[in-house]
């Protein structure tokens, strides 16, 4: 049954999207979204969903409101489930009421899913509670610009100026002189604390504190522009004490993540938790083999091996996909010892019922060889499920030590054909501070589309997961600014934070 859902996307932090909104997004046939709705929310949509961007920026409408209404009605009339994703809450200065009226007039079923309004969330992320027993017991949400067709203002400036309430103005940054003049003229002291919060709750979050009288000048001097909230009241004085979000060391720093899309989420999450603006630009993608027959044949004689050595999470996943396809399970490894190159690979194995017998102290092939030599690998039969193209150090060194080694390709890696324009533009505009590399293949494929000279020219820092990746980076004339000591994704994120703090980049 067709229905239109008016979804509140919240102020921008994906973590503030409601569970109900996420569930609807995941099954909607059509997603219609605004400028202020974080594009990360689109990751929750079905891969085959129709996506329509209808937002507006600085008064420039991609699609006028009447056309948006027509689109919603048309999609519903065609029998589709429509997710109308709106920044903040659809009924708080979001024109959701107008869209709902059009749906009712057209006979289209609809449902409203409230969202976290920026009027509450953005000040909170800035360290400003909009109510506080020591300052006020009420709050007013006010539009910063009224309907221009109104004959006269409906705003009671005298009431706002003398109420003692916290005042939160939406979309008011362009009219700051008008707002402040009216409040002061109506009796509010010019030294009343005031704040602007721009892109609240996102990685681009920024706040500015001044007085009511000085805010227009300060906003212009600091270049504040939409989308910004204007907060007025004594509670603003608490920002210096309660500020927390703006202390994140990577806040506002652009970081390019070049891992495959399937694996990027862990690094993106860790960096985002520190405030980074993550640009996903997968340099490689993981693809299953066109013919899995060799893998299945190897599984049929798995009992012949003394050791199975996994060198990546991808190897674990693809190998176990074939185990599942043959209706086998972890019991297939009975009597066989298992090694993992690092903790992430070990965790992937543990999730499938296998606890590795060996995990090296350093997470590179050379350390695996050293550890297996100590464990008597000479004369043993070893299977290495891995990518078709990979470093040959591990099989070669094990063979030199007397092991009987079989390399088993279980997946392919290939370059991703992705337009680099967004990354190039972000580098040129100074929005990107770091590019991260988690394997030699990510280095090679990244520079197949973006020149090393671009990073050098704009002083973009590079970060590598370990020395092997760093060595490959050197082949392109770049020395890594950051190298993770433990050769893991969490260690790479920690190294970026440490570099930002040490270089004074952190907030």
PDB file of N, CA and C in Angstrom, residues 35 89 173 215 370 374 495:
ATOM      1  N   UNK A  35      18.263  19.786   1.398  1.00  0.00           N
ATOM      2  CA  UNK A  35      19.649  20.224   1.528  1.00  0.00           C
ATOM      3  C   UNK A  35      20.206  19.960   2.919  1.00  0.00           C
ATOM      4  N   UNK A  89      13.005  18.596  12.273  1.00  0.00           N
ATOM      5  CA  UNK A  89      11.671  18.020  12.454  1.00  0.00           C
ATOM      6  C   UNK A  89      10.763  18.580  11.357  1.00  0.00           C
ATOM      7  N   UNK A 173      20.502  34.207  10.233  1.00  0.00           N
ATOM      8  CA  UNK A 173      21.815  34.823  10.128  1.00  0.00           C
ATOM      9  C   UNK A 173      21.840  35.992   9.134  1.00  0.00           C
ATOM     10  N   UNK A 215      26.781  41.029  17.972  1.00  0.00           N
ATOM     11  CA  UNK A 215      26.747  39.824  17.152  1.00  0.00           C
ATOM     12  C   UNK A 215      26.748  40.087  15.641  1.00  0.00           C
ATOM     13  N   UNK A 370      57.990 -15.587  10.928  1.00  0.00           N
ATOM     14  CA  UNK A 370      58.822 -15.804  12.112  1.00  0.00           C
ATOM     15  C   UNK A 370      58.102 -16.656  13.149  1.00  0.00           C
ATOM     16  N   UNK A 374      58.915 -20.739  14.493  1.00  0.00           N
ATOM     17  CA  UNK A 374      59.070 -21.161  15.890  1.00  0.00           C
ATOM     18  C   UNK A 374      58.131 -22.322  16.208  1.00  0.00           C
ATOM     19  N   UNK A 495      46.562   7.422  15.472  1.00  0.00           N
ATOM     20  CA  UNK A 495      47.732   8.141  14.971  1.00  0.00           C
ATOM     21  C   UNK A 495      47.336   9.477  14.335  1.00  0.00           C
TER      22      UNK A 495
END
